Structures are given as C-alpha cells and as structure tokens.
Coordinates of C-alpha atoms in Angstrom, one line a residue:
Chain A
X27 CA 194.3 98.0 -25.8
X28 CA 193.2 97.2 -29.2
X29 CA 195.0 93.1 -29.9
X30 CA 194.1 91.1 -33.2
X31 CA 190.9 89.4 -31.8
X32 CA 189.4 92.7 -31.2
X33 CA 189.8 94.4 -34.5
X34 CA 189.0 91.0 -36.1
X35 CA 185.7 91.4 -34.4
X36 CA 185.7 95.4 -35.1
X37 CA 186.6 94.5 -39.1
X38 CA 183.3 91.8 -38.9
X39 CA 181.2 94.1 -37.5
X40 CA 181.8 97.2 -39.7
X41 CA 181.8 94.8 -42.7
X42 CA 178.8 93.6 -41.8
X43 CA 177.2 96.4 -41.3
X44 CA 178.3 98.2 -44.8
X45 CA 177.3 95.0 -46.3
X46 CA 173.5 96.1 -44.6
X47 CA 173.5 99.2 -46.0
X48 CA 174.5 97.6 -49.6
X49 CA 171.4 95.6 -50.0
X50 CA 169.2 98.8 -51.6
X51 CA 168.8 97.6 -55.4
X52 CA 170.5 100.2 -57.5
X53 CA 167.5 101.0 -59.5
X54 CA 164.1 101.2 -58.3
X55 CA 161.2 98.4 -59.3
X56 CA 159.4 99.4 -62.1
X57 CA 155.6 100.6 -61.4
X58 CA 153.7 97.9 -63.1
X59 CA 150.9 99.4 -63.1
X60 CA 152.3 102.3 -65.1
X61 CA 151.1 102.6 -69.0
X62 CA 154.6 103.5 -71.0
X63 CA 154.5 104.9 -74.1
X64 CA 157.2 105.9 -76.7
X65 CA 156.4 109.4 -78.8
X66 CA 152.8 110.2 -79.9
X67 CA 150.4 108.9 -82.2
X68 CA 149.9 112.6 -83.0
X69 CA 153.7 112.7 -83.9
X70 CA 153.6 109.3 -85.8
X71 CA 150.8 110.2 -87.8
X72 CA 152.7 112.8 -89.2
X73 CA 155.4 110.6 -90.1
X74 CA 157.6 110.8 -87.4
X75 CA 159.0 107.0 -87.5
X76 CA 162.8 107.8 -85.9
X77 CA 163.2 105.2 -83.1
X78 CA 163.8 107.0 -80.2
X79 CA 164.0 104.1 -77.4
X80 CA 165.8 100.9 -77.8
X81 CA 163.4 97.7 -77.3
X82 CA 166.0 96.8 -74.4
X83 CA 164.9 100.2 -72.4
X84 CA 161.0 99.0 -74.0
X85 CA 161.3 95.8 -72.1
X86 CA 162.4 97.5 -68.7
X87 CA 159.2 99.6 -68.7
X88 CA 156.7 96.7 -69.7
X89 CA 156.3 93.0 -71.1
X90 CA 153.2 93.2 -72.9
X91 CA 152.0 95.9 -75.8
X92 CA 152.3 97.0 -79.4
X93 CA 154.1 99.5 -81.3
X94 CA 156.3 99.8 -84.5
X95 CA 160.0 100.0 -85.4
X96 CA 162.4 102.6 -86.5
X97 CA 161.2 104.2 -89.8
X98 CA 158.2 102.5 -89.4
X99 CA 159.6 98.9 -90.3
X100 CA 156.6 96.7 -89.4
X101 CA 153.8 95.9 -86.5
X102 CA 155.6 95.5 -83.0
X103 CA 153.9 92.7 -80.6
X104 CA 155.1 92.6 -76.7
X105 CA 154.2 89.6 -75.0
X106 CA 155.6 87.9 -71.9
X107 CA 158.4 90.0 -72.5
X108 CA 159.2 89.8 -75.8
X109 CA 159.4 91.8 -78.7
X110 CA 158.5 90.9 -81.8
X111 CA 158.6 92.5 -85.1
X112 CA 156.3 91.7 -88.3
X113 CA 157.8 92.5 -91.4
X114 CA 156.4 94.1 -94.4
X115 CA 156.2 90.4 -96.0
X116 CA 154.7 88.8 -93.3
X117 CA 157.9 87.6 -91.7
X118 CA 158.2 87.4 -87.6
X119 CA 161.4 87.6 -85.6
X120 CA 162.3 88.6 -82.7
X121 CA 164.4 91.4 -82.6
X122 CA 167.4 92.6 -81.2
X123 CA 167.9 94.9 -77.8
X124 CA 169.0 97.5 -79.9
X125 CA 166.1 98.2 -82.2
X126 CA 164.5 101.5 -81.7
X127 CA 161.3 102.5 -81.4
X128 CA 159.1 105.5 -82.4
X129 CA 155.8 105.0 -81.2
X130 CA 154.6 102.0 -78.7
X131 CA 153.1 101.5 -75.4
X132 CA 153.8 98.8 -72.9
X133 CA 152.8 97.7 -69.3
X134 CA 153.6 95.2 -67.2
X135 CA 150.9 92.9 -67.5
X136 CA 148.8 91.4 -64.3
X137 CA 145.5 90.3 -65.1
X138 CA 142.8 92.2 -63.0
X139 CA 140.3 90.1 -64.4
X140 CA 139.7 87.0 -66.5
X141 CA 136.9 85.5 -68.7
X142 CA 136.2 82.6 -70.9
X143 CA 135.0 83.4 -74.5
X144 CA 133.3 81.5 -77.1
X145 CA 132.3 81.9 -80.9
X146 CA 133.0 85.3 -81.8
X147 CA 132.9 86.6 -85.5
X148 CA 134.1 90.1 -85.9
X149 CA 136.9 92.3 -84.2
X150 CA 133.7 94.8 -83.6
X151 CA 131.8 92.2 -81.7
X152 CA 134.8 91.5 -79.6
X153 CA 135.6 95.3 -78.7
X154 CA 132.3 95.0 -78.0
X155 CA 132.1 92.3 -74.9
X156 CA 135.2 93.7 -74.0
X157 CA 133.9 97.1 -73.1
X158 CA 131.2 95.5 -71.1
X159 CA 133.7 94.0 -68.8
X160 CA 135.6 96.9 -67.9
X161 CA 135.1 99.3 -64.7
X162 CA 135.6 102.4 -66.3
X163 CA 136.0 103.6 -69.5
X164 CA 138.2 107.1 -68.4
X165 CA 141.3 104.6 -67.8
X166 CA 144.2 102.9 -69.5
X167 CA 144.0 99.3 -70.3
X168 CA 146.2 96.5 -71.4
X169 CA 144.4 93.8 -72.9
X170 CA 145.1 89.4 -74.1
X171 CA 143.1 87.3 -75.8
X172 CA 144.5 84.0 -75.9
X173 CA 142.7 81.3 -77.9
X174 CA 142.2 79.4 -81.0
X175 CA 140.6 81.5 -84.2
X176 CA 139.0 80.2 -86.7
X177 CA 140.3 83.1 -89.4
X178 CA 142.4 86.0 -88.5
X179 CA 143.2 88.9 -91.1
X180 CA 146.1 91.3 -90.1
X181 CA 148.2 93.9 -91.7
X182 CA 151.9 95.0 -91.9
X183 CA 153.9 97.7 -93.3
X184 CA 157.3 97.8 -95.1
X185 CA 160.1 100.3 -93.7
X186 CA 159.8 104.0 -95.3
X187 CA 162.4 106.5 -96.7
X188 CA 162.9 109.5 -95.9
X189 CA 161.6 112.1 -96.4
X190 CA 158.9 110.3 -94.4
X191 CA 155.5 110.1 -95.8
X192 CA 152.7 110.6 -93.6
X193 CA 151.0 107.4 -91.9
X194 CA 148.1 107.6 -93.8
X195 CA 150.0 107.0 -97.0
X196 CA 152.5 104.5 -95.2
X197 CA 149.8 102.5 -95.0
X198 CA 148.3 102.8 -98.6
X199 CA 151.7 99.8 -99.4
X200 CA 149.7 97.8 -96.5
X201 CA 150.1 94.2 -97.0
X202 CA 146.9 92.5 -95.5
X203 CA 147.7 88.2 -94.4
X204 CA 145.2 86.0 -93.4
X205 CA 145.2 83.4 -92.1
X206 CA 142.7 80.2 -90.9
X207 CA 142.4 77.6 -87.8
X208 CA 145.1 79.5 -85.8
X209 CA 145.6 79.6 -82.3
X210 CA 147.5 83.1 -80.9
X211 CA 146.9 86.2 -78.6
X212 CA 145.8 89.3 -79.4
X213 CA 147.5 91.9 -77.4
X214 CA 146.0 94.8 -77.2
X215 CA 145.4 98.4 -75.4
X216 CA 142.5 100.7 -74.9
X217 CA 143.2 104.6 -74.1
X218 CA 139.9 107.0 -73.1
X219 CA 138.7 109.4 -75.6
X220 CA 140.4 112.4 -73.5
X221 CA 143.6 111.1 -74.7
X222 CA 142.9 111.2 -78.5
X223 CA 145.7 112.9 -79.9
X224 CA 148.2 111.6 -77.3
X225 CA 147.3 107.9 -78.2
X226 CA 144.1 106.2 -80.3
X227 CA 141.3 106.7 -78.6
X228 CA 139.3 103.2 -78.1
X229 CA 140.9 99.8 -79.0
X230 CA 144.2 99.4 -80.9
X231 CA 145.0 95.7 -81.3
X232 CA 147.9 93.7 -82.8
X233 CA 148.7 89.8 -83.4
X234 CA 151.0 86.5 -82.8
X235 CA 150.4 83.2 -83.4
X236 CA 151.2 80.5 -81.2
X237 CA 154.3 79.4 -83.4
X238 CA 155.4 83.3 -83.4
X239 CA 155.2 82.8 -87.3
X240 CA 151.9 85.0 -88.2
X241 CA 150.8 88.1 -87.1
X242 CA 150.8 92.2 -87.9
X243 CA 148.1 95.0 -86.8
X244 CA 145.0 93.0 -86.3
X245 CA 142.1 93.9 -88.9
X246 CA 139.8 91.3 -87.9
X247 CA 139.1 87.8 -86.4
X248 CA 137.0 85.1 -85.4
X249 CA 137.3 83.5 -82.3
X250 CA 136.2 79.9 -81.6
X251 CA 137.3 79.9 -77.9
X252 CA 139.8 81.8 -76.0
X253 CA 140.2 83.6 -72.8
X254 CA 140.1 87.1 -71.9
X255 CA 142.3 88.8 -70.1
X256 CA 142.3 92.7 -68.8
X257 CA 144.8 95.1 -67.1
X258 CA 143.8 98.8 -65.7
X259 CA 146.1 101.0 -65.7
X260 CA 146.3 104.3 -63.6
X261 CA 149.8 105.8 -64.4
X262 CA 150.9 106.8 -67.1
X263 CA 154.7 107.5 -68.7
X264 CA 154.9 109.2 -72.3
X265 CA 158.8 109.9 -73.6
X266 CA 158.9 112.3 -76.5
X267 CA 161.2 112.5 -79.1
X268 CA 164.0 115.8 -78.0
X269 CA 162.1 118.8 -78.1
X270 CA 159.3 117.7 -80.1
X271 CA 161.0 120.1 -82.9
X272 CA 159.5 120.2 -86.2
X273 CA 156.4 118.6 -85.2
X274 CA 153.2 119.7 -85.6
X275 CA 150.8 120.0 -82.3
X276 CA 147.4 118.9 -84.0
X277 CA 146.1 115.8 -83.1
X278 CA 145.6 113.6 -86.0
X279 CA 142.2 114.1 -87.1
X280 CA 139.6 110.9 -87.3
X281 CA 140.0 110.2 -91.0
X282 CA 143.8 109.3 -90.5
X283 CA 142.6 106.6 -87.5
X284 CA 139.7 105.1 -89.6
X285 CA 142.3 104.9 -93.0
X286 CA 144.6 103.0 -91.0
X287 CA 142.3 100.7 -89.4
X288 CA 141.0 99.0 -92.4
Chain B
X24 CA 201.9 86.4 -40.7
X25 CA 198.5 88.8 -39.8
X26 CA 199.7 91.4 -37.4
X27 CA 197.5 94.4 -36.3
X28 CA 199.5 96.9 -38.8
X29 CA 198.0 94.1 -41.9
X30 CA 195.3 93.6 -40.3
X31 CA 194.4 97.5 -39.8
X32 CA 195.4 97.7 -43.3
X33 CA 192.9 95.4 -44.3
X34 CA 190.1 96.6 -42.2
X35 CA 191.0 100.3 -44.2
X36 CA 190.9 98.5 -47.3
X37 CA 187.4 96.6 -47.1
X38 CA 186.0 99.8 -45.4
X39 CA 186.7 102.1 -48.2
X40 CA 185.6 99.2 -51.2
X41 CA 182.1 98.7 -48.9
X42 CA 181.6 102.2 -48.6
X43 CA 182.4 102.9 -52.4
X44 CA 179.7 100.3 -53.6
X45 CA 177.2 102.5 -51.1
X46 CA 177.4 105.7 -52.7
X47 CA 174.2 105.5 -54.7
X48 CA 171.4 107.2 -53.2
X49 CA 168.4 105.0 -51.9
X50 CA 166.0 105.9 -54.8
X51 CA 167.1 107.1 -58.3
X52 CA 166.6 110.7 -58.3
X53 CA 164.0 112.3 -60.4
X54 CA 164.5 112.7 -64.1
X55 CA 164.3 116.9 -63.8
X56 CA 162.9 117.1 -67.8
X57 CA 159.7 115.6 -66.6
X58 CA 156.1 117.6 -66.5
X59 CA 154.5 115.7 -63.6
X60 CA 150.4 115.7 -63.8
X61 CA 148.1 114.9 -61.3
X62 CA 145.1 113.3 -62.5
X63 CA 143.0 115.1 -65.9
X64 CA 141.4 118.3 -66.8
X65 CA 139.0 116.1 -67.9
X66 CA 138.2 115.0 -64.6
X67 CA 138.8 118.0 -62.8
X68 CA 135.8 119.7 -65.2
X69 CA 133.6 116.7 -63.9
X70 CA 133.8 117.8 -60.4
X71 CA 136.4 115.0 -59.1
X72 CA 137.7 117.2 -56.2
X73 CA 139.3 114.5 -54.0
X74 CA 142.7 114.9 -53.2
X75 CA 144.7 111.8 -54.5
X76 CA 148.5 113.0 -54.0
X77 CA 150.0 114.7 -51.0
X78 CA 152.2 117.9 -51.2
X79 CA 155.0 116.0 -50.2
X80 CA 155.0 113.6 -53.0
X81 CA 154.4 116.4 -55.5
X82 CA 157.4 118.1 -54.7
X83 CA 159.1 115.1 -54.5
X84 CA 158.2 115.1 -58.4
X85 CA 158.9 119.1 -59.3
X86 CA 159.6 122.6 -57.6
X87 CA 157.1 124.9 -59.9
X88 CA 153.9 124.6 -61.5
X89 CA 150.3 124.8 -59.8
X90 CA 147.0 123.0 -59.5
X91 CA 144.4 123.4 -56.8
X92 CA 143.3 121.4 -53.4
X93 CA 141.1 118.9 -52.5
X94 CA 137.3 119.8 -52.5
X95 CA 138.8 122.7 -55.2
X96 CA 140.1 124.6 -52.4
X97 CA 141.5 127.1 -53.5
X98 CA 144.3 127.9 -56.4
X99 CA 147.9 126.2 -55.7
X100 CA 150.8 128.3 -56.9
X101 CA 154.3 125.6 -56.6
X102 CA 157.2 127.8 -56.4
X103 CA 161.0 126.9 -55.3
X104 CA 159.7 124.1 -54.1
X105 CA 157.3 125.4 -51.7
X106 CA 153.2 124.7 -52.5
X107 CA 151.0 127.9 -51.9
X108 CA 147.5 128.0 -52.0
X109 CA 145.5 131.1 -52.4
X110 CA 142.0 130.5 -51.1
X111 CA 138.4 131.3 -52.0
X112 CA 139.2 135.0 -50.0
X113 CA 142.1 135.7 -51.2
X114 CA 144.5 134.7 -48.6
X115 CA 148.0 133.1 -48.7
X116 CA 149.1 130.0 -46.7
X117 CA 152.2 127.6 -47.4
X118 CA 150.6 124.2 -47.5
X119 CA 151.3 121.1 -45.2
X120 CA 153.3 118.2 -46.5
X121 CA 149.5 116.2 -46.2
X122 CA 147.2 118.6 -48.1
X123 CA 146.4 116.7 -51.1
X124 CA 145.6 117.2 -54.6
X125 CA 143.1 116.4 -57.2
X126 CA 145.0 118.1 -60.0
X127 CA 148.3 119.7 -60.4
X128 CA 151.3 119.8 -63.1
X129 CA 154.8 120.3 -61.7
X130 CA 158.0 120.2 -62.9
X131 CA 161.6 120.6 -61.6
X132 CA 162.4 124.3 -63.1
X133 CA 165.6 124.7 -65.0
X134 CA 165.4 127.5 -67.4
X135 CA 166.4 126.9 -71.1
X136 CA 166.3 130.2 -72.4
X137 CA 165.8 133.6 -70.6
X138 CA 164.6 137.0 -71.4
X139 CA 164.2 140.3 -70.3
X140 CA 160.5 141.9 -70.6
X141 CA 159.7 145.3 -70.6
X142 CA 156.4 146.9 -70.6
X143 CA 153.5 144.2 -71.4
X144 CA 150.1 144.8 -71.3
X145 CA 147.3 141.8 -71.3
X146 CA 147.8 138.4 -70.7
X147 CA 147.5 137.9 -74.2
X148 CA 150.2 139.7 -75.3
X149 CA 152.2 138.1 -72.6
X150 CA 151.4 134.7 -74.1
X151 CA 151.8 135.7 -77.8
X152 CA 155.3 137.1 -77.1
X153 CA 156.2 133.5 -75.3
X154 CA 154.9 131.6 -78.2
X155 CA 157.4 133.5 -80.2
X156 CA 160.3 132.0 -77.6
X157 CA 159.1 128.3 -78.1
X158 CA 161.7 125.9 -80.0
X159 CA 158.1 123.8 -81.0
X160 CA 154.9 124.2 -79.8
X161 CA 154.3 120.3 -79.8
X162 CA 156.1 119.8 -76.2
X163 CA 155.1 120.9 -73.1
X164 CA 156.8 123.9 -71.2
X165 CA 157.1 125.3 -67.7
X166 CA 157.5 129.1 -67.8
X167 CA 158.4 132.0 -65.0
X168 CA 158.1 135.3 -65.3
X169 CA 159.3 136.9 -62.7
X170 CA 158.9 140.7 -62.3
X171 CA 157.2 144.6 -61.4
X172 CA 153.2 144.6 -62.6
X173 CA 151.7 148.0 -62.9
X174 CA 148.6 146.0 -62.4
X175 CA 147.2 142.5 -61.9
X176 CA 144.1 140.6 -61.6
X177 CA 143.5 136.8 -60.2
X178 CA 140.9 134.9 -58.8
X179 CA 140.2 131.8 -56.8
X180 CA 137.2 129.8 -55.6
X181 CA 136.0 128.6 -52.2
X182 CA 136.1 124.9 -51.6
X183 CA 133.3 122.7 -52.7
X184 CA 130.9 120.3 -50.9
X185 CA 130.1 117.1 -52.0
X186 CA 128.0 116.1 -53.9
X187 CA 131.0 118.5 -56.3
X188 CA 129.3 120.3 -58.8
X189 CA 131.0 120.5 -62.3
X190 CA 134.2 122.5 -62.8
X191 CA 131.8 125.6 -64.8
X192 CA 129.5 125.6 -62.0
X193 CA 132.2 125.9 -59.2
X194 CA 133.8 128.9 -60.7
X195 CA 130.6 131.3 -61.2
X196 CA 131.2 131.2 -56.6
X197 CA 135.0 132.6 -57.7
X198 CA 136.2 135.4 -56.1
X199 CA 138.2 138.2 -58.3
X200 CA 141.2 140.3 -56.9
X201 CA 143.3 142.7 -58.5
X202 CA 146.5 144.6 -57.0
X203 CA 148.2 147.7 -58.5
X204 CA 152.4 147.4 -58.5
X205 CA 153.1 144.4 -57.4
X206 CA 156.0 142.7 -57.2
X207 CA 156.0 138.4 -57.7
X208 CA 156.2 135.7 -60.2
X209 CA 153.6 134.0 -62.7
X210 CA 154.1 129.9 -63.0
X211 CA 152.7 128.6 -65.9
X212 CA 152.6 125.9 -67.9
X213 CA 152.0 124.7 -71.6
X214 CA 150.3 121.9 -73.1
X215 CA 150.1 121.2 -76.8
X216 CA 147.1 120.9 -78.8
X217 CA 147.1 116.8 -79.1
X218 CA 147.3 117.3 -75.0
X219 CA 144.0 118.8 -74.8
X220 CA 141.7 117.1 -72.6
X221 CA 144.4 115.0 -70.5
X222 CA 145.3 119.5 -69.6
X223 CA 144.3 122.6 -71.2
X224 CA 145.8 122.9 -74.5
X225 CA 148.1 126.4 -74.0
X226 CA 148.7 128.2 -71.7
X227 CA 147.6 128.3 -67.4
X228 CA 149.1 130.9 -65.5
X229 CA 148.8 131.6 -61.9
X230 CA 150.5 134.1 -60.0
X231 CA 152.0 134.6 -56.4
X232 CA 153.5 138.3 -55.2
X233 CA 157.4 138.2 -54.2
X234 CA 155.6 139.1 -50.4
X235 CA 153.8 135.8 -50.7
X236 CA 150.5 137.5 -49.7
X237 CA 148.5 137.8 -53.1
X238 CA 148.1 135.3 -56.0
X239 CA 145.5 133.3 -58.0
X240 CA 144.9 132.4 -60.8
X241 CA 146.2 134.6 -63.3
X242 CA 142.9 136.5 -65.3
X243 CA 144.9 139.7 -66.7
X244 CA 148.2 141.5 -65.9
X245 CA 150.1 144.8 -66.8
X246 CA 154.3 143.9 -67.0
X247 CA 156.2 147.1 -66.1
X248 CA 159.5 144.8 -66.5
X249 CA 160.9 140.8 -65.4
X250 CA 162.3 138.1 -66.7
X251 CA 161.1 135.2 -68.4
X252 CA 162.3 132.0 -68.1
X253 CA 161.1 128.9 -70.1
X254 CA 161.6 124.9 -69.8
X255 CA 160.8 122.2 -72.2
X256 CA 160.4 119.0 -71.0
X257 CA 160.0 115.7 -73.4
X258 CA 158.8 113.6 -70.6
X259 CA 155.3 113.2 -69.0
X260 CA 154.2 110.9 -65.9
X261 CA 150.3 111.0 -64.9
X262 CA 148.5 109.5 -61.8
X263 CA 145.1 109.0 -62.0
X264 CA 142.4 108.7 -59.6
X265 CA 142.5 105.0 -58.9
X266 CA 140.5 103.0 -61.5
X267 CA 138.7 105.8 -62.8
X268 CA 135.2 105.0 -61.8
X269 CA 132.5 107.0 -62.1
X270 CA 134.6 109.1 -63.9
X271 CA 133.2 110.5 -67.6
X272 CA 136.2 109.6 -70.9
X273 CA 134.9 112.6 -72.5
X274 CA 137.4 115.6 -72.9
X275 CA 135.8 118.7 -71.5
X276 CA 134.7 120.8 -74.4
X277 CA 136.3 124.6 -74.8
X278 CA 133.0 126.0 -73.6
X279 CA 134.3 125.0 -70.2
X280 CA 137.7 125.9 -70.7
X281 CA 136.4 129.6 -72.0
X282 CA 134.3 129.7 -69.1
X283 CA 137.3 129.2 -65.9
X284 CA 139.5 131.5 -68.3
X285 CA 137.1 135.0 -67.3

C-alpha cells in the first residue's frame, strides 16, 4: 500500500530525476573556433550599409574582430568582448546591444601562438612578420597586437544617407587621426585569397587605444614593443542580408580594396 | 495537514512544472536556410581528397545537395536525406553513416518557388530558364528538378591514390554514361560570383534516377517534363580541413572549372 513516506520518497526520486534531465543548457556553446561574419564585403562595397545583426547577437558569436555600423556610421573594434564604435570625428564609445551591423567578422579569440615584437615602422613591415608566423596561408585568422606605438594613423567614416553611395566614395569624406606615443591593440583578421569577394583578401586591421579614446581603420603604425598574438580559424559562419535582393554578385574589384586602404 | 490526496497533488504538480522546463530538445535544431559546405573548391582542385566529415554529420546539416568521397571516390548525390554515391563504374550504393567527405554543399530543402517544365533540351537551357526564376543572383540556391529525360549524360571518376593528383588531372580517368528516358531528379546548387573559389560560381548539377541505379554528375540532359523546385538560403557554415596546411590560398582558375564541366 502506498502511505506518505513512500510517495515522499517516490516525489524525491522523480523530482530528482527530472531535475537530471534539466541540466542540458538551452542553447548550445558557441564553436570558438568558428570565423562569423555579418553580410559581404562584396555587398558593402556596393553600398549596402543596412545593419542586419544587432552587436548583442555580434557578441554571442565572437569577442574579438572589426566591422562597421548601420549606414556605415564609423570603424567597429571587438575586443575582449566589447564593441566599440569610432565615430566620423574621432569619437569612441561603446555602443549599445542594439546597434546593427552590416558587415563585420568576429571570433572567439584563443591565442594559438604568441610572440614578442620590437621596433617596427610600417603597417607593411608588420603584415609582413606576421605572415611568417602563420601555418598556412589557405585559412582564417584572427589576429592582436598589443603594445605601445610610437605613431599610429587611422581613419574613420561619418554615417551615409540614402541612397547609399558606394564604399569607394564613402570613404572619399575619410577623416584620417593620428596619433603619437600610444599604447593600444590592433585587432585584426586575415582571410585567404580564395575568399576575395566574400571578405578582403590578406590583412584588414582596425585600432583602440588603451584608454578606448583613439582609434578607427588602421592606416599605418609604428610599433616600439608589443606582443603578437594569432588565432586560426577553420569554420566559418557568413549571414547575409534576406535574399541578397538587389545586390549585385560581382566581387568588388582590387581598385575599390586599394582606394579604401589608404 | 499533508495527507496522501495533497501530497499526490503535489507530486502531479512538480511533475508536470519539471517536465515542462524539459521540453527543449538536447541540441538546437538546425537553422534549415543554411547552405552547409564542406571544405573549398579551391582545395578540392589541389587534390585534397581526405575525407574530413562523416555522412552522418552531413545530413545532420542538410537533406540535398552533393559532393564526392574521400580519395575522390566517386560523385555523391544527397537526396531526402539519404547520401548516394555513384562510383568510377557507374554503380549506385547508399553510403554508410562513416564514409566521409572532402567536399560537399548540403542544405535542408524547402522549396520557395515551384514550376512546371516541359520539353528542355541542354543543360544550358535548363540553367538559363532557372536563372530567369532567381529573386537575386547574389545568394546561394539549392534547386531540384524532378522529372522524365528523353536523354541524359553523367559521369564520375574512380577513386584516387595518394600522392592525389590535381582535380584536372583526376578527371581525364572519368568515366561518361548516358541513359535514354529516364526517370529521377537533378540536385544542384548555386553559388554567386563573389563565391567563386570558396565553390564554383553557378551552377553544379548532379543527377540520380527515381530507381536509384544511375547518376553522376550531370554533363547534359534532354527534359521531356518535371518540376522544378528552388531554395534560397542567406546563411553559409564552412569546415575546413584542419589548419589548412599544405594547402595552396589560390582560387582555382576557370581553366579547371571548364575542364571538370566536359
């Protein structure tokens, strides 16, 4: 016969073992070893700057990267999982969950390697070194520098109006800063040639100071010391804006990279 | 007081609130708009062959789309969730959970737009008609066409030994077969131009007969009548061979696309 001290027992045991079967998170650990990227740089070239992904969704996929903001309102920097925008004047906050975002691309960052650097002159030089350290160059790679620089020279953009103009001449209302004796971290990524088009191909690097007051789309730099950090990457997540509609498939050709890049 | 009827009561209660809170499922399912891609064409042209994904975890990622096998054995046709692969002589087998798979592109298939065919001839017509049907051409699509051919021609290559010789080498071994009124389906996929390199920009088609005992690679077909059935999807995940090493960043150039399409 079933008395109190039984189902007592009964309710502890089936409570328990519910309880067991509750302990499954409800949403699966991000890969982080997963490159995510918002849009294409295809699709922003072509002036395509509608965010399309809200930093807060940003941050789930990745801590560390670069990007830019809903009608192309600045230089985005990720790092340690925050996300910071430069403004057209030079300004730096960090901004709200529900920014959006048009083009960036994030990971979560874990160091596969680590090196010491001294007295570099020249973004080139640095690109450079770096590509002498990597294993492969047919990967995906997350990148820090974190050190003190002697001069640093970056570039922002203010927000556009619609009808969007084209990146290339977004950036012709560049604003370049520059800055001397300033310790920061360059955060950067590195996508293989095969995914020109889809991303940059090679190195696309961005900037923030220390104080989180200085930084924008890094145009060049001297390093006096600083460490090195890299992160391979072998999966990769691209979210494109809803059916892609009105957007040209054609790659961006190589004059709208090198315009932007100086 | 507790009694057995509260107690009971209670027990009822705590069961159904426990069991409530365990109704989500132990992994998130899939997101069904994404194109799932196995490694690079890029690679794939170099001759990296090795299986890096097992059948089972492809179609835990998609129910249509196709590839090829480890050591490039043979052509893989992915079809209501079943994985087919048509060797080097031409026969049929459903694959094992633990094949794996140095280069695929699945999707789960559901159809946004549908439309009766009626008397196609050429590939190329076949593929100019669909372009017709695409919202943008700056996504990537899944398509089916499902149907009676007057006339069909496929191919497929014997697996490789190592060391693997380059994808344009492999293919002058392929076998060619062609079958007159055949019933089956083609599974294709799409990839837009700024794609090129990480797949094929355009079209792939391969094909599989309704009796499951004839397929390929689709070369050339004759549509008596079918339906076709396309599916955009604005979401890509791709795995890579771990690290990349050894493997080249250059795209394959169309010379060796041309070459696999004859």
């Amino acid at each position: 016969m079933l008395n109190i001290g039984r189902l007592s027992a009964l309710l502890i045991i089936i409570t328990a073992v519910l309880a067991a079967g509750c302990t499954q998170p409800a949403e699966t650990a991000p890969d982080r070893e997963t490159m995510y990227q918002v849009s294409t740089f295809s699709a922003l070239s072509q002036g395509v700057y509608e965010g399309i992904i809200p930093v807060v969704t940003l941050l789930q996929n990745g801590d560390t990267g670069l990007g830019t903001f809903d009608a192309l309102d600045g230089e985005m920097v990720c790092l340690e999982g925050k996300v910071y925008q430069v403004k057209g004047d030079g300004t730096v906050v960090e901004t709200g969950d529900n920014v959006t975002v048009p083009f960036a691309a994030v990971t979560f960052f874990d160091a596969d390697s680590t090196r010491q650097l001294e007295g570099l002159q020249g973004l080139s030089n640095l690109t450079t070194l770096i590509d002498a350290e990597l294993p492969s160059d047919a990967t995906m790679y997350a990148l820090k520098v974190h050190g003190n620089f002697s001069h640093v020279k970056t570039r922002s953009v203010p927000a556009q109006e619609k009808p969007y103009p084209a990146l290339v001449d977004a950036v012709k209302n560049q604003s370049v800063f520059e800055r001397e004796n300033v310790s920061g971290t360059i955060v950067g990524v590195r996508f293989p040639a095969y995914m020109d088009g889809v991303n940059v191909a090679g190195y696309h690097c961005h900037f923030i100071s220390d104080d989180r007051q200085f930084g924008g789309h890094l145009l060049d730099c001297t390093l006096e010391n600083g460490t090195l950090m890299i992160d391979g990457t072998d999966r990769f997540v691209m979210v494109l804006p809803r059916g892609m509609q009105g957007v040209d498939s054609a790659k961006a050709d190589s004059s709208v990279v090198s315009a932007i890049e100086q």
